[in-house]
Amino acid sequence: MLQVVIVGAGPAGLYAAERLLKGGAAVTVLDRLPAPFGLVRYGVAADHQTTKMVDRVLGRVFQKGASFLGGVELGRDVTLAALRQSFDAVVLATGAPRERRLGIAGEETPGVLSSAAFTGWLNGHPDHAGCPLPESAIEEAVIVGAGNVALDVARLLAKRGEELTGSDLSPEAGERLAALPLRRVTLLARRGPDAVRFTPHELGEFGQLAQARPRVDPDALPPLREDEDEVMVLLRRYAEPAAAKPLEIRFRFNAVPQAFLAEAGRLTAIEIATPAGSERLPAQLAVTCIGYSAPGFSELAAEDGRFANEAGRIAEGLYVAGWAGRGPSGTIPTNRAESHAVADRLLSEVAEGGKPGMAAFPEALRSQAWSFDDWQALDAAEKAAAGEGRVRRKVARWEELAAFRKGR
Ligand code: NAP
């Protein structure tokens, strides 16, 4: 049987697994996290549970014969060389977990957070357990970036009470957010309104927030055209007069961050360059949402935040799928099509070589790893602990995850 190992149990990896199983391969999926599903569990916003439901489809690969080894990290627990020796082919689907940096003064100031830290905390990611918000009262926040992650951050800062019903936001995070005396959130787009990367559905949600009102300066918009896209139509709607709400979400364009300013070690403002000159926006919290990169590891360097490849092939028997190869763009269906194409290519190029596959892993590694059964037990326990108005309560700390696994 053709032996394939996929590194990364997110959508890109599991869609590749789906296709490879169909093609008759034996598939092993590794992930450094104990739980599968990558960004579906840890990236898709806590209040977008309908999107998260794709985990049911993705999880089917494990019912159809793929093996899961969670908590196994490439480069730490197993080398790429060892994987290439034991399997006919390796597919890297490790995503792009490292946040990009602005590289401006003051970026290390407490109160300046990356989207990975902020959304990781809200999503119960074990690398980001513990509230990253500064203790000081936050009345004004700034979000840098004009993509869907920036919208996720703004929306979660704005939602209150019943608006979070049905989410999996932890009670602690919900209480902390609800206690913020926020009056204004400003989203900074470094280019004009016609160059934002929002998608219409996600931008449209801002028109329905109970406590927050989106606001665009009408003078910042270009002259009306007949063939405007849905995003521009929404931005125009947000430029119309509307009733005030406790929180204002301002969209600013052509605003390029220059520096974060601090007093007594605390963030107080962000300096931006605009076509009219430089300006200081008061802020006690800033979240940078400017994209991600793949960090690479000792045996394989990344170039420009991704692994260089030609249509999914890195080298003989070594393939890449998803953000690790393409860069951080596109939605879950984008990954489905791409991963299927990479899997088809692999199936047509790689011959069975009598390799041992997972049987070559040391027993100690296999017995320590999380199996899909372990994950299903955690899934059931999290759902049982959900509490009122929530669909699950995530086990978010490494030590609690380890204790859960040990207790099985
Ligand atoms: P993104 O869509 O690429 O947006 C990144 C934003 O950061 C862009 O506005 C970019 O501006 C800006 N940026 C980059 N470098 C900057 C700098 N140095 N200074 C100021 N601004 C800078 O990335 P994302 O929001 O992280 O999303 C990643 C992918 O996931 C996207 O494909 C997104 O659609 C998807 N996603 C989808 C959903 C959903 O469907 N609900 C939710 C979240 C994410 P420029 O355009 O000028 O480079």
Tab-separated table of C-alpha atoms and ligand atoms in Angstrom:
chain	number	residue	atom	x	y	z
A	1	MET	CA	0.000	0.000	0.000
A	2	LEU	CA	1.200	3.543	-0.699
A	3	GLN	CA	2.175	5.032	2.673
A	4	VAL	CA	1.561	8.778	3.024
A	5	VAL	CA	2.066	10.962	6.084
A	6	ILE	CA	0.409	14.342	6.319
A	7	VAL	CA	1.814	16.880	8.762
A	8	GLY	CA	-1.004	19.128	9.948
A	9	ALA	CA	-4.597	18.129	10.719
A	10	GLY	CA	-6.234	21.344	9.554
A	11	PRO	CA	-8.545	21.611	6.533
A	12	ALA	CA	-5.684	21.517	3.995
A	13	GLY	CA	-4.250	18.329	5.485
A	14	LEU	CA	-7.569	16.566	5.987
A	15	TYR	CA	-8.877	17.385	2.515
A	16	ALA	CA	-5.652	15.896	1.140
A	17	ALA	CA	-6.226	12.843	3.378
A	18	GLU	CA	-9.780	12.472	2.032
A	19	ARG	CA	-8.532	12.283	-1.544
A	20	LEU	CA	-5.537	10.070	-0.776
A	21	LEU	CA	-7.730	7.536	1.044
A	22	LYS	CA	-10.045	7.483	-1.953
A	23	GLY	CA	-7.000	6.763	-4.113
A	24	GLY	CA	-6.166	3.714	-1.982
A	25	ALA	CA	-3.291	5.122	0.126
A	26	ALA	CA	-2.667	4.390	3.805
A	27	VAL	CA	-2.742	7.787	5.504
A	28	THR	CA	-1.214	8.924	8.798
A	29	VAL	CA	-1.916	12.464	10.019
A	30	LEU	CA	0.345	14.171	12.569
A	31	ASP	CA	-0.358	17.416	14.379
A	32	ARG	CA	1.596	19.267	17.043
A	33	LEU	CA	-1.687	19.992	18.815
A	34	PRO	CA	-3.628	17.225	20.567
A	35	ALA	CA	-6.836	18.160	18.749
A	36	PRO	CA	-7.357	17.950	15.004
A	37	PHE	CA	-8.941	20.558	12.693
A	38	GLY	CA	-6.343	23.361	12.835
A	39	LEU	CA	-7.856	26.736	12.064
A	40	VAL	CA	-11.387	25.318	12.117
A	41	ARG	CA	-11.000	24.788	15.869
A	42	TYR	CA	-8.451	27.503	16.630
A	43	GLY	CA	-8.851	30.200	13.959
A	44	VAL	CA	-12.487	30.452	12.833
A	45	ALA	CA	-14.106	32.921	15.226
A	46	ALA	CA	-15.904	31.615	18.332
A	47	ASP	CA	-19.215	33.127	17.136
A	48	HIS	CA	-19.004	31.530	13.657
A	49	GLN	CA	-20.056	28.035	14.700
A	50	THR	CA	-21.746	27.257	11.383
A	51	THR	CA	-18.359	27.493	9.680
A	52	LYS	CA	-16.824	25.304	12.375
A	53	MET	CA	-19.325	22.543	11.550
A	54	VAL	CA	-17.058	21.489	8.689
A	55	ASP	CA	-15.148	19.540	11.359
A	56	ARG	CA	-17.790	16.821	10.981
A	57	VAL	CA	-16.897	16.383	7.322
A	58	LEU	CA	-13.154	16.624	7.955
A	59	GLY	CA	-13.273	14.137	10.850
A	60	ARG	CA	-14.688	11.448	8.554
A	61	VAL	CA	-11.191	10.660	7.266
A	62	PHE	CA	-10.425	9.116	10.650
A	63	GLN	CA	-13.544	6.964	10.474
A	64	LYS	CA	-12.464	5.909	6.984
A	65	GLY	CA	-9.085	4.613	8.115
A	66	ALA	CA	-6.643	7.526	8.459
A	67	SER	CA	-4.593	7.364	11.675
A	68	PHE	CA	-4.228	10.415	13.897
A	69	LEU	CA	-1.184	11.148	16.027
A	70	GLY	CA	-1.848	14.360	17.945
A	71	GLY	CA	0.715	16.168	20.071
A	72	VAL	CA	3.520	15.093	17.712
A	73	GLU	CA	5.610	17.947	16.378
A	74	LEU	CA	7.731	17.835	13.251
A	75	GLY	CA	11.237	18.972	14.143
A	76	ARG	CA	10.750	18.224	17.861
A	77	ASP	CA	9.415	14.661	18.070
A	78	VAL	CA	10.169	13.441	14.590
A	79	THR	CA	12.413	14.647	11.768
A	80	LEU	CA	11.459	15.204	8.167
A	81	ALA	CA	14.275	12.837	7.175
A	82	ALA	CA	12.742	10.056	9.304
A	83	LEU	CA	9.307	10.646	7.796
A	84	ARG	CA	10.713	10.533	4.272
A	85	GLN	CA	12.477	7.300	5.087
A	86	SER	CA	9.392	5.582	6.520
A	87	PHE	CA	6.719	6.834	4.119
A	88	ASP	CA	6.470	6.893	0.326
A	89	ALA	CA	5.387	10.529	0.470
A	90	VAL	CA	5.096	13.406	2.940
A	91	VAL	CA	2.553	16.220	2.654
A	92	LEU	CA	3.268	19.351	4.669
A	93	ALA	CA	0.028	21.055	5.668
A	94	THR	CA	1.413	22.970	8.620
A	95	GLY	CA	-0.336	26.258	7.870
A	96	ALA	CA	1.140	29.668	8.580
A	97	PRO	CA	1.016	30.008	12.348
A	98	ARG	CA	3.480	32.876	12.792
A	99	GLU	CA	2.053	36.397	12.782
A	100	ARG	CA	3.630	39.014	10.541
A	101	ARG	CA	5.195	42.023	12.239
A	102	LEU	CA	4.705	45.669	11.368
A	103	GLY	CA	8.329	46.460	12.232
A	104	ILE	CA	7.509	49.882	13.673
A	105	ALA	CA	8.512	51.537	16.948
A	106	GLY	CA	6.619	50.483	20.054
A	107	GLU	CA	5.380	47.135	18.717
A	108	GLU	CA	6.534	45.414	21.936
A	109	THR	CA	4.511	47.756	24.176
A	110	PRO	CA	2.066	45.937	26.478
A	111	GLY	CA	-1.348	46.483	24.928
A	112	VAL	CA	-0.117	45.867	21.368
A	113	LEU	CA	-1.244	42.343	20.487
A	114	SER	CA	-0.951	40.203	17.406
A	115	SER	CA	-4.131	38.716	15.996
A	116	ALA	CA	-2.668	35.264	16.801
A	117	ALA	CA	-2.450	36.166	20.507
A	118	PHE	CA	-5.895	37.793	20.629
A	119	THR	CA	-7.899	35.296	18.560
A	120	GLY	CA	-5.843	32.413	20.016
A	121	TRP	CA	-6.967	33.429	23.507
A	122	LEU	CA	-10.600	33.776	22.404
A	123	ASN	CA	-10.386	30.393	20.674
A	124	GLY	CA	-8.850	28.466	23.585
A	125	HIS	CA	-5.539	27.801	21.797
A	126	PRO	CA	-3.101	26.280	24.309
A	127	ASP	CA	-0.221	28.467	23.066
A	128	HIS	CA	-2.279	31.552	23.979
A	129	ALA	CA	-4.055	30.542	27.176
A	130	GLY	CA	-4.481	33.408	29.636
A	131	CYS	CA	-5.925	36.810	28.905
A	132	PRO	CA	-3.472	38.957	26.901
A	133	LEU	CA	-5.405	42.226	27.431
A	134	PRO	CA	-3.694	44.946	29.456
A	135	GLU	CA	-5.122	45.631	32.903
A	136	SER	CA	-5.754	49.321	32.188
A	137	ALA	CA	-9.228	50.517	31.194
A	138	ILE	CA	-9.608	50.193	27.432
A	139	GLU	CA	-11.875	52.853	25.957
A	140	GLU	CA	-10.268	53.071	22.530
A	141	ALA	CA	-8.851	50.237	20.484
A	142	VAL	CA	-7.137	50.199	17.114
A	143	ILE	CA	-7.035	47.278	14.729
A	144	VAL	CA	-4.376	47.325	12.032
A	145	GLY	CA	-5.306	45.584	8.762
A	146	ALA	CA	-8.313	45.419	6.484
A	147	GLY	CA	-8.924	41.694	6.075
A	148	ASN	CA	-11.423	39.263	7.560
A	149	VAL	CA	-9.279	38.605	10.633
A	150	ALA	CA	-9.473	42.322	11.456
A	151	LEU	CA	-13.270	42.042	11.145
A	152	ASP	CA	-13.302	38.986	13.446
A	153	VAL	CA	-11.384	40.938	16.084
A	154	ALA	CA	-13.595	44.029	15.799
A	155	ARG	CA	-16.795	41.976	15.914
A	156	LEU	CA	-15.736	40.019	18.984
A	157	LEU	CA	-14.764	43.238	20.746
A	158	ALA	CA	-18.239	44.572	19.928
A	159	LYS	CA	-20.535	41.643	20.724
A	160	ARG	CA	-22.169	41.424	24.107
A	161	GLY	CA	-24.464	39.065	26.063
A	162	GLU	CA	-26.969	37.288	23.857
A	163	GLU	CA	-24.999	38.075	20.722
A	164	LEU	CA	-22.553	35.411	21.881
A	165	THR	CA	-25.184	32.750	22.535
A	166	GLY	CA	-24.283	29.577	20.668
A	167	SER	CA	-20.586	30.430	20.556
A	168	ASP	CA	-17.779	28.601	22.332
A	169	LEU	CA	-16.270	31.699	23.926
A	170	SER	CA	-15.213	30.835	27.473
A	171	PRO	CA	-17.154	32.498	30.317
A	172	GLU	CA	-13.898	34.141	31.527
A	173	ALA	CA	-13.166	35.682	28.110
A	174	GLY	CA	-16.818	36.735	27.708
A	175	GLU	CA	-16.799	38.471	31.102
A	176	ARG	CA	-13.485	40.194	30.420
A	177	LEU	CA	-14.704	41.528	27.069
A	178	ALA	CA	-18.061	42.614	28.498
A	179	ALA	CA	-16.288	44.579	31.243
A	180	LEU	CA	-14.263	46.665	28.771
A	181	PRO	CA	-15.458	50.281	28.798
A	182	LEU	CA	-14.906	50.456	25.023
A	183	ARG	CA	-16.250	53.509	23.200
A	184	ARG	CA	-14.423	53.312	19.903
A	185	VAL	CA	-12.693	50.711	17.759
A	186	THR	CA	-10.821	52.040	14.721
A	187	LEU	CA	-9.871	49.739	11.859
A	188	LEU	CA	-6.895	51.017	9.889
A	189	ALA	CA	-6.591	50.140	6.195
A	190	ARG	CA	-3.269	51.206	4.729
A	191	ARG	CA	-4.824	51.515	1.261
A	192	GLY	CA	-8.097	52.940	-0.027
A	193	PRO	CA	-11.650	51.616	0.400
A	194	ASP	CA	-11.493	49.858	-2.975
A	195	ALA	CA	-8.453	47.822	-1.827
A	196	VAL	CA	-9.797	46.298	1.396
A	197	ARG	CA	-9.800	42.505	1.680
A	198	PHE	CA	-13.100	42.139	3.542
A	199	THR	CA	-15.696	39.760	2.174
A	200	PRO	CA	-19.289	41.036	1.954
A	201	HIS	CA	-20.888	38.580	4.374
A	202	GLU	CA	-18.330	39.342	7.098
A	203	LEU	CA	-18.532	43.130	6.556
A	204	GLY	CA	-22.347	42.958	6.446
A	205	GLU	CA	-22.454	41.546	9.991
A	206	PHE	CA	-21.443	44.995	11.297
A	207	GLY	CA	-24.832	46.385	10.298
A	208	GLN	CA	-26.516	44.000	12.742
A	209	LEU	CA	-24.550	44.525	15.939
A	210	ALA	CA	-26.681	45.365	18.976
A	211	GLN	CA	-24.275	47.677	20.802
A	212	ALA	CA	-22.033	48.922	18.018
A	213	ARG	CA	-22.438	51.062	14.970
A	214	PRO	CA	-20.049	50.924	11.984
A	215	ARG	CA	-18.963	54.324	10.684
A	216	VAL	CA	-17.224	55.406	7.503
A	217	ASP	CA	-16.394	59.016	6.663
A	218	PRO	CA	-18.349	59.742	3.440
A	219	ASP	CA	-15.485	61.932	2.205
A	220	ALA	CA	-13.165	58.917	2.333
A	221	LEU	CA	-15.169	57.103	-0.358
A	222	PRO	CA	-14.590	57.452	-4.113
A	223	PRO	CA	-17.291	58.950	-6.385
A	224	LEU	CA	-20.277	56.605	-6.859
A	225	ARG	CA	-20.013	54.160	-9.783
A	226	GLU	CA	-22.727	51.990	-11.267
A	227	ASP	CA	-20.905	48.669	-11.014
A	228	GLU	CA	-19.765	48.775	-7.407
A	229	ASP	CA	-19.092	45.533	-5.577
A	230	GLU	CA	-20.955	44.483	-2.434
A	231	VAL	CA	-18.152	45.604	-0.133
A	232	MET	CA	-18.273	49.167	-1.486
A	233	VAL	CA	-22.083	49.164	-1.222
A	234	LEU	CA	-21.770	48.240	2.459
A	235	LEU	CA	-19.086	50.870	3.102
A	236	ARG	CA	-21.430	53.472	1.582
A	237	ARG	CA	-24.247	52.263	3.819
A	238	TYR	CA	-21.984	52.682	6.849
A	239	ALA	CA	-21.265	56.251	5.730
A	240	GLU	CA	-24.956	57.189	6.005
A	241	PRO	CA	-26.248	58.860	9.183
A	242	ALA	CA	-27.405	56.296	11.747
A	243	ALA	CA	-28.512	56.252	15.367
A	244	ALA	CA	-25.683	56.361	17.883
A	245	LYS	CA	-24.804	53.209	19.847
A	246	PRO	CA	-22.486	52.817	22.842
A	247	LEU	CA	-19.602	51.637	20.640
A	248	GLU	CA	-18.485	53.152	17.348
A	249	ILE	CA	-16.496	51.069	14.883
A	250	ARG	CA	-14.682	53.451	12.558
A	251	PHE	CA	-13.167	52.363	9.278
A	252	ARG	CA	-10.202	54.545	8.307
A	253	PHE	CA	-8.519	54.318	4.908
A	254	ASN	CA	-5.086	55.334	3.607
A	255	ALA	CA	-3.884	55.257	7.201
A	256	VAL	CA	-0.379	53.824	7.557
A	257	PRO	CA	0.839	52.972	11.087
A	258	GLN	CA	4.099	54.730	12.019
A	259	ALA	CA	4.622	54.031	15.728
A	260	PHE	CA	2.897	52.891	18.901
A	261	LEU	CA	3.270	55.463	21.653
A	262	ALA	CA	3.452	54.670	25.353
A	263	GLU	CA	3.480	56.422	28.691
A	264	ALA	CA	4.682	54.666	31.840
A	265	GLY	CA	5.033	51.475	29.793
A	266	ARG	CA	1.410	51.512	28.682
A	267	LEU	CA	0.043	52.014	25.198
A	268	THR	CA	-1.574	55.424	24.828
A	269	ALA	CA	-1.796	56.066	21.085
A	270	ILE	CA	-0.832	55.030	17.595
A	271	GLU	CA	0.711	57.466	15.159
A	272	ILE	CA	-0.506	57.126	11.595
A	273	ALA	CA	0.458	58.755	8.317
A	274	THR	CA	-2.490	59.858	6.212
A	275	PRO	CA	-2.664	61.848	2.950
A	276	ALA	CA	-3.434	64.903	5.140
A	277	GLY	CA	-0.335	64.415	7.325
A	278	SER	CA	0.440	62.567	10.496
A	279	GLU	CA	-2.124	61.976	13.225
A	280	ARG	CA	-2.239	60.445	16.703
A	281	LEU	CA	-5.145	58.191	17.567
A	282	PRO	CA	-5.565	57.532	21.300
A	283	ALA	CA	-5.627	53.786	22.003
A	284	GLN	CA	-5.121	51.578	25.023
A	285	LEU	CA	-5.313	48.382	22.932
A	286	ALA	CA	-4.010	47.651	19.439
A	287	VAL	CA	-4.389	44.371	17.575
A	288	THR	CA	-2.340	43.810	14.432
A	289	CYS	CA	-4.152	41.688	11.849
A	290	ILE	CA	-1.736	41.840	8.955
A	291	GLY	CA	-1.382	38.207	7.925
A	292	TYR	CA	0.722	35.195	8.836
A	293	SER	CA	3.732	33.235	7.669
A	294	ALA	CA	5.069	29.685	7.780
A	295	PRO	CA	8.181	29.700	9.966
A	296	GLY	CA	10.043	26.756	8.411
A	297	PHE	CA	12.141	24.397	10.530
A	298	SER	CA	15.731	23.228	10.698
A	299	GLU	CA	15.485	20.796	7.777
A	300	LEU	CA	13.449	23.001	5.464
A	301	ALA	CA	13.608	26.776	5.307
A	302	ALA	CA	10.600	28.850	4.342
A	303	GLU	CA	10.910	31.607	1.750
A	304	ASP	CA	8.681	34.649	2.065
A	305	GLY	CA	6.640	32.903	4.739
A	306	ARG	CA	5.896	29.735	2.769
A	307	PHE	CA	7.587	26.603	1.456
A	308	ALA	CA	8.691	27.085	-2.139
A	309	ASN	CA	6.884	24.616	-4.380
A	310	GLU	CA	5.746	23.987	-7.901
A	311	ALA	CA	1.983	23.267	-7.948
A	312	GLY	CA	2.202	21.591	-4.541
A	313	ARG	CA	5.441	19.645	-5.132
A	314	ILE	CA	8.536	20.622	-3.136
A	315	ALA	CA	10.816	17.690	-4.058
A	316	GLU	CA	10.531	14.011	-4.916
A	317	GLY	CA	8.017	12.500	-2.478
A	318	LEU	CA	7.559	15.822	-0.649
A	319	TYR	CA	4.427	17.905	-1.176
A	320	VAL	CA	2.756	20.905	0.431
A	321	ALA	CA	-0.880	22.003	0.722
A	322	GLY	CA	-2.744	25.001	2.120
A	323	TRP	CA	-1.266	28.144	3.655
A	324	ALA	CA	2.152	26.481	4.129
A	325	GLY	CA	2.573	26.409	0.361
A	326	ARG	CA	0.226	29.096	-0.917
A	327	GLY	CA	0.514	31.737	1.770
A	328	PRO	CA	-2.257	32.890	4.116
A	329	SER	CA	-5.131	33.481	1.736
A	330	GLY	CA	-8.418	31.911	0.787
A	331	THR	CA	-11.208	30.187	2.633
A	332	ILE	CA	-11.836	26.561	3.617
A	333	PRO	CA	-13.300	25.638	0.187
A	334	THR	CA	-10.150	27.084	-1.449
A	335	ASN	CA	-8.136	24.527	0.504
A	336	ARG	CA	-10.441	21.689	-0.493
A	337	ALA	CA	-9.880	22.214	-4.204
A	338	GLU	CA	-6.150	22.790	-3.798
A	339	SER	CA	-5.544	19.837	-1.485
A	340	HIS	CA	-7.450	17.501	-3.783
A	341	ALA	CA	-5.264	18.642	-6.690
A	342	VAL	CA	-2.067	18.089	-4.659
A	343	ALA	CA	-3.285	14.630	-3.601
A	344	ASP	CA	-4.123	13.711	-7.208
A	345	ARG	CA	-0.669	14.809	-8.278
A	346	LEU	CA	0.964	12.773	-5.517
A	347	LEU	CA	-1.044	9.682	-6.439
A	348	SER	CA	0.007	10.002	-10.059
A	349	GLU	CA	3.702	10.595	-9.295
A	350	VAL	CA	4.618	8.413	-6.319
A	351	ALA	CA	4.960	4.656	-6.545
A	352	GLU	CA	4.535	2.228	-3.675
A	353	GLY	CA	7.948	1.411	-2.212
A	354	GLY	CA	7.193	-1.153	0.507
A	355	LYS	CA	7.774	1.454	3.223
A	356	PRO	CA	6.659	0.642	6.802
A	357	GLY	CA	4.614	3.823	7.402
A	358	MET	CA	3.420	4.455	10.944
A	359	ALA	CA	4.752	1.101	12.138
A	360	ALA	CA	8.229	2.667	11.977
A	361	PHE	CA	7.417	5.191	14.724
A	362	PRO	CA	8.895	4.251	18.103
A	363	GLU	CA	6.330	2.652	20.400
A	364	ALA	CA	6.981	5.383	23.000
A	365	LEU	CA	5.971	8.080	20.519
A	366	ARG	CA	2.873	6.229	19.373
A	367	SER	CA	1.645	5.528	22.890
A	368	GLN	CA	2.143	9.141	24.001
A	369	ALA	CA	0.367	10.634	21.015
A	370	TRP	CA	-3.300	11.545	21.031
A	371	SER	CA	-5.421	9.135	18.985
A	372	PHE	CA	-8.685	10.117	17.302
A	373	ASP	CA	-10.488	8.284	20.122
A	374	ASP	CA	-8.694	10.530	22.635
A	375	TRP	CA	-9.840	13.557	20.676
A	376	GLN	CA	-13.437	12.294	20.555
A	377	ALA	CA	-13.374	11.869	24.338
A	378	LEU	CA	-12.090	15.446	24.742
A	379	ASP	CA	-14.719	16.681	22.294
A	380	ALA	CA	-17.487	14.988	24.301
A	381	ALA	CA	-16.105	16.316	27.603
A	382	GLU	CA	-15.906	19.876	26.246
A	383	LYS	CA	-19.473	19.714	24.966
A	384	ALA	CA	-20.735	18.284	28.271
A	385	ALA	CA	-19.043	21.172	30.127
A	386	ALA	CA	-20.434	23.830	27.771
A	387	GLY	CA	-22.618	25.734	30.242
A	388	GLU	CA	-25.566	27.971	29.435
A	389	GLY	CA	-25.566	29.643	26.043
A	390	ARG	CA	-22.377	27.941	24.852
A	391	VAL	CA	-21.762	24.932	22.632
A	392	ARG	CA	-18.545	23.807	24.345
A	393	ARG	CA	-16.040	24.806	26.953
A	394	LYS	CA	-12.578	24.263	25.532
A	395	VAL	CA	-9.744	22.752	27.530
A	396	ALA	CA	-7.281	25.507	26.782
A	397	ARG	CA	-4.136	24.916	28.822
A	398	TRP	CA	-1.349	22.508	27.886
A	399	GLU	CA	-1.220	21.084	31.404
A	400	GLU	CA	-4.994	20.487	31.469
A	401	LEU	CA	-4.821	18.779	28.090
A	402	ALA	CA	-2.000	16.572	29.352
A	403	ALA	CA	-3.965	15.724	32.517
A	404	PHE	CA	-7.023	14.817	30.422
A	405	ARG	CA	-4.960	12.476	28.226
A	406	LYS	CA	-3.288	10.914	31.267
A	407	GLY	CA	-6.645	10.321	32.908
A	408	ARG	CA	-7.876	8.136	30.020
B	1	NAP	P1	-5.635	39.400	4.583
B	1	NAP	O1	-6.968	39.175	4.024
B	1	NAP	O2	-4.471	39.183	3.695
B	1	NAP	O3	-5.577	40.889	5.193
B	1	NAP	C1	-4.400	41.390	5.736
B	1	NAP	C2	-4.529	42.887	5.846
B	1	NAP	O4	-3.353	43.381	6.480
B	1	NAP	C3	-4.625	43.601	4.493
B	1	NAP	O5	-5.543	44.640	4.599
B	1	NAP	C4	-3.198	44.153	4.302
B	1	NAP	O6	-3.143	45.300	3.518
B	1	NAP	C5	-2.857	44.490	5.726
B	1	NAP	N1	-1.438	44.621	5.934
B	1	NAP	C6	-0.446	43.763	5.621
B	1	NAP	N2	0.752	44.259	5.962
B	1	NAP	C7	0.514	45.489	6.504
B	1	NAP	C8	1.327	46.493	7.037
B	1	NAP	N3	2.650	46.346	7.097
B	1	NAP	N4	0.753	47.621	7.490
B	1	NAP	C9	-0.594	47.782	7.456
B	1	NAP	N5	-1.436	46.847	6.956
B	1	NAP	C10	-0.889	45.713	6.485
B	1	NAP	O7	-5.330	38.454	5.844
B	1	NAP	P2	-6.205	37.989	7.089
B	1	NAP	O8	-7.218	38.981	7.481
B	1	NAP	O9	-5.186	37.533	8.068
B	1	NAP	O10	-6.963	36.705	6.538
B	1	NAP	C11	-6.228	35.583	6.041
B	1	NAP	C12	-7.156	34.740	5.149
B	1	NAP	O11	-8.138	34.101	5.955
B	1	NAP	C13	-7.899	35.585	4.140
B	1	NAP	O12	-8.007	34.884	2.940
B	1	NAP	C14	-9.249	35.760	4.791
B	1	NAP	O13	-10.303	36.029	3.880
B	1	NAP	C15	-9.418	34.417	5.464
B	1	NAP	N6	-10.391	34.546	6.573
B	1	NAP	C16	-11.683	34.325	6.280
B	1	NAP	C17	-12.638	34.495	7.262
B	1	NAP	C18	-14.084	34.266	6.936
B	1	NAP	O14	-14.391	33.810	5.840
B	1	NAP	N7	-15.009	34.564	7.827
B	1	NAP	C19	-12.267	34.915	8.535
B	1	NAP	C20	-10.933	35.155	8.803
B	1	NAP	C21	-9.992	34.967	7.793
B	1	NAP	P3	-2.782	45.221	1.942
B	1	NAP	O15	-3.992	44.677	1.282
B	1	NAP	O16	-2.467	46.616	1.618
B	1	NAP	O17	-1.581	44.284	1.833
